[in-house]
Amino acid sequence: MGWQTGLMASNPPVSGDPSPSRQQAPSSVAASSVAAVSTTAQDEAVEICRDLVRIDSVNRGNGDGNERAAAEYVAAKLAEVGLEPTLLESAPGRTSVITRIEGSDPRRPPLLIHGHLDVVPADPADWRVHPFSGEIVDGSLWGRGAVDMKDMDAMTLAVVRDLLRSGRRPPRDLVLAFVADEEAGGTLGARWLVDNHPQLFADCTEAISEVGGFSYTVSDDLRLYLIETAQKGIAWMKLTVTGRAGHGSMTSDDNAVTALCEAIVRLGRHRFPIVVTPTVRTFLDSVGEALGIEVDADDLETTIAKLGPIARMIGATIRNTANPTQLNAGEKVNVVPGEATAHVDGRFLPGQEEEFLRQIDELIGPAVRRDWVVFDQALETGFDGPLVDAMAGALKAEDPAARVVPYMLSGGTDAKSFSRLGIRCFGFSPLLLPPDLDFAGMFHGVDERVPVESLRFGVRVLDRFLAAS
Ligand SMILES: [Zn+2]
């Protein structure tokens, strides 16, 4: 068991070029039906993904990033098929691209597809293939952004270009947003757009984006596709203790370093109580059944330990967490500093915000000052409705072994910003993954890559999904 699957022989063959008169696939489309999307679109997704990987859009945080070249590339691809994209800059070089595509049914609310254009840094010295080369080696496209998330940007562009070139229209209006700065919390991207240009997303009720829709193989005839319906909240904090500065040779009963470390140890050693939200409950029941593991409600940790490589990620979705990550105090061995600080990466479950704060303050005690570095909400939406049916139907049509399962992301995405507009946000970037790929390890990892066949699969699924959504 693992983050694995085969690109199985059961995967339907790539369809031929579409005829102009073909029907749009319904959500319950049979597995044997022919995909509407062209092979050209599938080829194009690979080319666009390569092009995007080759454009350096590294985001180093603290405002140090530049998405303009990537945004201009995306805008040109959209303009080529007759769209009139809007480019917006929150700061010089921090460019996002938005466009709207008219659907066939004006009574239906628009669907938002959002993807970020920035990537985290990559040191070429660590990689087997240069991280900005976009090389295709062993059937995979390598490079920073290959799974996070220039793959989905490329698949979205390829599908939409194919729709427009072939004169098809999606049932709903589509709003496409290719945004800056996700990797630094979206302050200069999604958050800025939502705060300053909310009208661009007017009436959107639902959204899809990254970190969901990928496969997890159970057996040749059962692959789970994890759809993200929830994510934990972020509570990054700085803790500060002040004490009495003095000579290191003398007695010191008001030592800031000692007091801070006591608080950090209490926090770092604390096991927050287990809270199972509806998403995690459904996930554990579904995965338990699929793997033949009995889910013991009284001993979830033992159950989760049996999940193998995903145990650490799933383990983080049954409780709040607070991991101390940085310490800073003192300059010299014989000088007691007057102040000591620490940073803690806190994450809380949906519905647990107030309880988490109470727990944190109780653990650190009154002598420690707490300041937020980043604070953002947790999300959870139901795993139901026509959009979820459309995801399940599209996956099943391209992979008869597919079964969809909701899951909670322990991290955060731009969905936090877009959900402020009342939009239901899902992680759905469909990929059928090969058996030996450590997919979770690809995100921000060395040798990030995406199998070319996975991209092609994603294009076919997205096309079916849009037709049925
Ligand atoms: Zn991402």
XYZ file of C-alpha atoms and ligand atoms in Angstrom:
470
model
C 0.000 0.000 0.000
C 1.260 3.515 -0.629
C 0.783 6.557 -2.744
C 0.637 4.183 -5.512
C -1.273 2.898 -8.400
C -0.442 1.551 -11.769
C -1.200 3.359 -14.932
C -3.293 0.293 -15.443
C -4.212 -1.468 -18.599
C -7.799 -0.898 -17.503
C -7.286 2.783 -18.153
C -9.339 3.434 -21.299
C -7.397 4.222 -24.429
C -7.029 7.805 -25.519
C -9.911 8.825 -27.708
C -9.552 10.064 -31.231
C -10.234 13.568 -32.371
C -13.746 14.663 -31.612
C -16.381 15.265 -34.183
C -17.954 18.715 -34.013
C -21.386 17.256 -33.348
C -20.515 15.032 -30.413
C -22.598 15.053 -27.263
C -21.392 16.367 -23.966
C -20.894 13.628 -21.448
C -23.412 13.420 -18.600
C -22.029 12.972 -15.089
C -23.051 9.333 -15.009
C -21.365 8.645 -18.308
C -20.482 5.013 -18.891
C -16.849 4.012 -18.612
C -16.763 2.912 -22.205
C -17.952 6.193 -23.653
C -15.577 8.251 -25.733
C -14.026 11.321 -24.144
C -14.974 14.574 -25.823
C -11.609 16.220 -25.459
C -9.127 16.006 -28.327
C -5.722 14.366 -28.293
C -4.415 17.787 -29.257
C -5.608 19.131 -25.919
C -3.863 16.315 -24.103
C -0.619 17.015 -25.957
C -1.071 20.699 -25.306
C -1.421 20.230 -21.538
C 2.025 18.615 -21.515
C 3.540 21.400 -23.624
C 1.969 24.157 -21.543
C 3.075 22.517 -18.310
C 6.655 22.338 -19.676
C 6.535 25.970 -20.720
C 5.255 27.047 -17.317
C 7.877 25.012 -15.443
C 10.554 26.754 -17.536
C 9.300 30.170 -16.467
C 10.913 31.040 -13.140
C 8.098 32.160 -10.838
C 9.766 31.350 -7.530
C 8.178 32.896 -4.479
C 10.653 33.345 -1.605
C 8.129 34.923 0.721
C 8.218 38.380 2.292
C 7.101 39.877 -1.018
C 10.028 38.422 -2.969
C 8.438 36.831 -6.024
C 7.558 37.520 -9.639
C 4.707 35.914 -11.563
C 4.499 38.452 -14.384
C 6.125 36.291 -17.095
C 3.966 33.294 -16.206
C 0.849 35.485 -16.096
C 1.625 36.993 -19.501
C 2.137 33.518 -20.940
C -1.234 32.371 -19.565
C -2.981 35.511 -20.807
C -1.583 34.942 -24.310
C -2.869 31.347 -24.312
C -6.317 32.600 -23.328
C -6.303 35.441 -25.858
C -5.393 33.010 -28.644
C -8.813 31.384 -28.326
C -10.708 34.668 -28.234
C -10.837 35.434 -24.526
C -10.030 38.828 -23.085
C -8.184 38.112 -19.862
C -7.600 40.783 -17.229
C -4.133 41.120 -15.720
C -3.977 42.606 -12.251
C -0.915 43.472 -10.198
C -0.993 43.758 -6.423
C 2.635 44.944 -6.522
C 5.228 45.192 -9.304
C 5.608 41.773 -10.892
C 2.987 40.146 -8.690
C 0.544 39.460 -11.479
C -2.690 37.463 -11.550
C -4.845 36.670 -14.598
C -8.628 36.427 -14.535
C -11.071 35.615 -17.283
C -14.681 34.580 -17.649
C -16.138 32.130 -20.163
C -19.808 32.285 -20.926
C -21.766 29.079 -20.325
C -24.803 27.829 -22.201
C -27.176 28.244 -19.262
C -27.162 31.823 -17.927
C -29.407 30.835 -15.019
C -26.662 28.714 -13.469
C -24.081 30.318 -11.173
C -20.461 30.389 -12.352
C -17.856 27.824 -11.364
C -14.441 29.135 -10.315
C -11.272 27.297 -11.315
C -8.263 28.789 -9.551
C -4.614 27.911 -9.747
C -1.483 29.617 -8.483
C 1.385 30.589 -10.770
C 4.138 30.787 -8.151
C 6.323 27.964 -6.917
C 8.593 27.431 -3.924
C 12.388 27.657 -4.417
C 14.411 24.699 -5.690
C 18.167 24.176 -5.492
C 19.405 22.565 -8.732
C 22.291 20.947 -6.830
C 19.814 18.673 -5.049
C 17.936 17.541 -8.154
C 18.512 14.731 -10.638
C 17.023 16.942 -13.389
C 17.300 20.726 -13.400
C 14.187 22.026 -11.606
C 13.421 24.637 -14.272
C 14.194 22.519 -17.340
C 10.765 20.920 -17.770
C 12.524 17.831 -19.100
C 10.623 14.669 -19.793
C 12.543 11.708 -18.409
C 11.204 8.201 -17.839
C 7.717 9.258 -18.831
C 7.495 12.087 -16.325
C 7.716 15.838 -16.680
C 10.229 17.047 -14.093
C 10.500 20.391 -12.442
C 9.403 22.753 -9.727
C 5.645 23.205 -10.024
C 5.046 19.902 -11.833
C 2.472 18.929 -9.199
C 2.203 22.214 -7.252
C 0.539 23.381 -9.356
C 1.544 24.217 -12.910
C 0.113 20.813 -13.849
C -3.420 21.920 -13.025
C -2.852 25.359 -14.569
C -1.813 23.614 -17.779
C -4.665 21.094 -17.748
C -7.188 23.886 -17.196
C -5.763 25.956 -20.057
C -5.661 22.967 -22.403
C -9.259 21.957 -21.665
C -10.646 25.466 -21.993
C -8.750 26.122 -25.226
C -10.101 22.867 -26.636
C -13.659 23.773 -25.608
C -13.476 27.136 -27.305
C -11.667 25.933 -30.419
C -14.281 23.242 -30.979
C -17.178 25.635 -30.393
C -18.406 23.827 -27.305
C -19.660 25.725 -24.310
C -19.694 24.565 -20.709
C -23.151 24.602 -19.089
C -22.073 27.134 -16.460
C -20.055 30.284 -16.782
C -16.463 29.564 -15.835
C -14.282 32.039 -14.009
C -10.605 31.208 -14.388
C -8.131 32.729 -11.944
C -4.380 32.143 -12.285
C -2.981 33.886 -9.273
C 0.220 35.092 -7.646
C 1.641 34.473 -4.190
C -0.144 31.332 -2.977
C 3.089 29.995 -1.550
C 3.277 32.951 0.832
C -0.353 32.863 1.920
C -1.893 34.742 -1.021
C -1.496 38.217 0.451
C -0.453 39.506 -2.978
C -2.629 37.038 -4.881
C -5.937 35.405 -3.964
C -6.382 37.360 -0.746
C -5.657 40.647 -2.486
C -8.077 39.821 -5.314
C -10.846 38.874 -2.899
C -10.305 42.057 -0.879
C -9.875 44.442 -3.818
C -11.708 42.928 -6.785
C -14.476 40.708 -5.377
C -16.722 41.576 -8.347
C -14.509 39.374 -10.540
C -15.892 36.382 -8.670
C -19.468 37.637 -8.418
C -22.057 34.881 -8.091
C -19.491 32.044 -8.101
C -20.878 29.364 -5.809
C -18.278 26.629 -6.134
C -14.592 26.294 -6.931
C -12.033 23.653 -7.760
C -8.261 23.819 -7.384
C -5.215 21.950 -6.089
C -4.438 19.023 -3.759
C -7.289 16.686 -4.501
C -8.560 14.318 -7.144
C -5.394 12.176 -7.158
C -5.458 8.409 -6.963
C -4.466 6.101 -4.139
C -4.348 2.517 -5.289
C -5.847 -0.202 -3.176
C -5.789 -2.925 -5.833
C -5.965 -3.325 -9.599
C -9.702 -2.880 -9.507
C -10.021 -0.257 -6.784
C -8.442 3.171 -6.754
C -9.508 5.782 -4.261
C -9.508 9.365 -5.502
C -9.138 11.789 -2.629
C -11.252 14.899 -3.050
C -10.345 17.718 -0.673
C -13.444 19.012 1.113
C -11.809 20.410 4.234
C -8.598 22.011 5.406
C -7.203 22.936 8.776
C -6.836 26.511 9.897
C -3.416 28.127 10.207
C -2.239 29.730 13.437
C 1.439 30.585 13.105
C 2.547 32.366 16.240
C 5.524 34.075 17.763
C 6.047 33.542 21.471
C 8.057 36.032 23.490
C 9.319 35.910 27.072
C 11.083 38.794 28.722
C 13.257 38.334 31.783
C 16.146 40.001 33.552
C 19.335 40.361 31.542
C 22.602 39.858 33.382
C 25.945 38.142 33.785
C 25.915 34.413 33.098
C 28.041 33.687 36.164
C 25.472 34.952 38.661
C 22.252 33.469 39.951
C 19.343 34.075 37.604
C 15.811 33.329 38.742
C 14.211 35.356 35.930
C 15.840 33.778 32.878
C 13.855 34.337 29.659
C 15.484 31.353 27.918
C 14.495 28.951 30.680
C 10.925 30.266 30.891
C 10.444 30.152 27.130
C 11.801 26.608 26.914
C 9.436 25.450 29.646
C 6.489 26.783 27.633
C 7.806 25.292 24.398
C 8.244 21.879 25.974
C 4.685 21.952 27.336
C 3.370 22.917 23.922
C 5.517 20.554 21.869
C 4.829 17.538 24.087
C 1.107 18.161 24.326
C -1.225 15.709 22.616
C -4.330 17.638 21.690
C -7.572 15.688 22.089
C -8.968 13.783 19.115
C -11.871 15.467 17.335
C -13.337 13.706 14.305
C -15.076 16.016 11.843
C -17.612 14.701 9.277
C -14.990 14.722 6.478
C -12.500 12.670 8.471
C -15.219 10.302 9.662
C -16.274 9.579 6.070
C -12.652 9.300 4.973
C -11.731 6.780 7.674
C -14.855 4.696 7.115
C -14.279 4.594 3.341
C -10.560 3.878 3.505
C -11.030 1.347 6.296
C -13.567 -0.511 4.200
C -11.438 -0.340 1.056
C -8.311 -1.618 2.811
C -10.108 -4.106 5.029
C -8.972 -2.270 8.165
C -11.349 -2.099 11.087
C -11.812 1.509 12.190
C -11.680 1.486 15.980
C -13.376 4.684 17.103
C -11.794 4.303 20.552
C -8.310 3.893 19.163
C -8.078 5.897 15.990
C -4.314 6.299 16.269
C -3.777 2.560 15.900
C -6.172 2.511 12.967
C -4.385 5.415 11.276
C -0.954 3.858 11.846
C -2.079 1.028 9.549
C -2.509 3.469 6.654
C 1.218 3.445 5.913
C 2.711 6.449 4.118
C -0.353 8.656 4.558
C -0.553 8.016 8.293
C 1.313 11.211 9.243
C -0.869 13.388 7.036
C -4.132 11.779 8.107
C -2.977 11.682 11.722
C -2.789 15.468 11.602
C -6.466 15.706 10.637
C -7.889 14.204 13.833
C -6.495 16.805 16.221
C -5.146 20.321 16.509
C -1.361 20.513 16.386
C 1.298 22.986 17.514
C 4.858 22.307 16.400
C 7.645 24.571 17.689
C 9.801 25.386 14.660
C 12.157 28.268 15.517
C 14.009 29.444 18.630
C 15.953 32.636 19.105
C 17.717 34.033 22.162
C 21.045 35.323 23.341
C 24.283 36.330 21.690
C 27.005 35.161 24.028
C 27.511 32.252 26.355
C 28.111 34.381 29.475
C 25.283 36.863 28.947
C 21.731 36.081 30.100
C 19.501 37.716 27.444
C 16.551 39.872 28.388
C 14.304 38.276 25.790
C 13.733 34.902 24.155
C 11.419 34.182 21.249
C 10.057 31.133 19.470
C 7.867 30.455 16.453
C 5.219 27.759 16.517
C 3.308 26.285 13.574
C -0.223 25.811 14.929
C -3.027 24.188 12.925
C -6.596 23.800 14.096
C -9.513 21.703 12.907
C -12.724 23.172 11.481
C -14.893 24.284 14.406
C -11.949 24.213 16.824
C -10.653 27.772 16.533
C -11.736 29.051 19.948
C -10.944 25.824 21.748
C -7.480 25.774 20.161
C -6.705 29.302 21.354
C -7.862 28.420 24.839
C -5.655 25.319 24.840
C -2.630 27.223 23.568
C -2.941 29.978 26.159
C -3.388 27.472 28.936
C -0.263 25.601 27.850
C 2.053 28.578 27.423
C 0.877 30.329 30.595
C 0.529 34.029 31.421
C 4.246 34.912 31.297
C 4.479 34.245 27.555
C 3.290 36.803 25.043
C 1.631 35.363 21.926
C 1.480 37.260 18.605
C 0.024 35.908 15.377
C 2.350 35.745 12.401
C -0.308 34.230 10.147
C -3.837 33.362 11.140
C -6.384 31.957 8.688
C -9.583 30.014 8.922
C -10.280 26.305 8.687
C -12.692 25.064 6.001
C -15.107 22.195 5.695
C -17.861 21.585 3.165
C -20.129 18.613 2.599
C -19.292 15.801 0.222
C -22.544 15.990 -1.672
C -24.365 17.753 -4.475
C -24.217 17.771 -8.276
C -20.625 19.035 -8.437
C -19.363 16.093 -6.384
C -21.430 13.775 -8.612
C -19.790 15.350 -11.646
C -16.304 14.699 -10.193
C -17.165 11.082 -9.411
C -18.749 10.517 -12.830
C -15.835 12.028 -14.741
C -13.274 9.969 -12.831
C -15.278 6.773 -13.201
C -15.621 7.320 -16.944
C -11.851 7.489 -17.353
C -10.933 4.959 -14.661
C -13.523 2.247 -14.015
C -11.672 1.373 -10.782
C -12.265 4.883 -9.357
C -14.048 5.524 -6.087
C -14.155 9.060 -4.667
C -13.459 9.780 -1.016
C -13.468 13.152 0.775
C -10.438 14.097 2.836
C -9.093 16.949 4.919
C -5.861 18.703 3.958
C -3.631 19.369 6.958
C -2.164 22.394 5.148
C -3.835 25.368 3.500
C -4.463 26.760 0.004
C -5.996 29.803 -1.689
C -9.369 28.174 -0.973
C -9.169 29.970 2.380
C -9.394 33.303 0.591
C -12.036 32.383 -1.977
C -14.264 30.790 0.638
C -14.559 34.259 2.210
C -16.827 35.086 -0.702
C -19.162 32.239 0.251
C -17.713 29.901 -2.370
C -17.665 26.143 -1.638
C -14.100 25.105 -2.365
C -12.905 21.663 -3.424
C -9.454 20.261 -4.123
C -9.916 18.602 -7.506
C -6.921 18.395 -9.844
C -7.458 14.909 -11.239
C -4.391 12.676 -11.648
C -4.098 8.931 -11.993
C -0.716 8.223 -10.377
C 1.758 5.401 -10.944
C 2.630 2.842 -8.259
C 6.070 4.030 -7.216
C 5.439 7.766 -6.974
C 5.594 9.316 -3.488
C 2.998 11.924 -4.403
C 2.832 13.631 -0.996
C 6.629 13.932 -1.137
C 6.441 15.745 -4.496
C 4.919 18.885 -2.942
C 7.790 21.288 -2.306
C 10.076 18.240 -2.596
C 13.252 17.479 -4.500
C 12.721 15.844 -7.929
C 9.125 17.047 -8.165
C 7.586 15.499 -11.276
C 4.327 14.451 -12.819
C 3.797 11.479 -15.124
C 2.878 12.620 -18.623
C 0.085 10.037 -18.757
C -1.309 11.497 -15.526
C -1.560 14.914 -17.161
C -3.334 13.438 -20.169
C -5.713 11.592 -17.876
C -6.381 14.813 -15.972
C -7.304 16.647 -19.166
C -9.839 13.975 -20.110
C -11.358 13.966 -16.629
C -11.518 17.754 -16.404
C -13.204 17.959 -19.779
C -15.885 15.463 -18.745
C -16.263 17.203 -15.401
C -16.823 20.605 -16.990
C -19.387 19.183 -19.394
C -21.309 17.638 -16.487
C -20.881 20.334 -13.864
Zn 0.100 24.706 -4.341
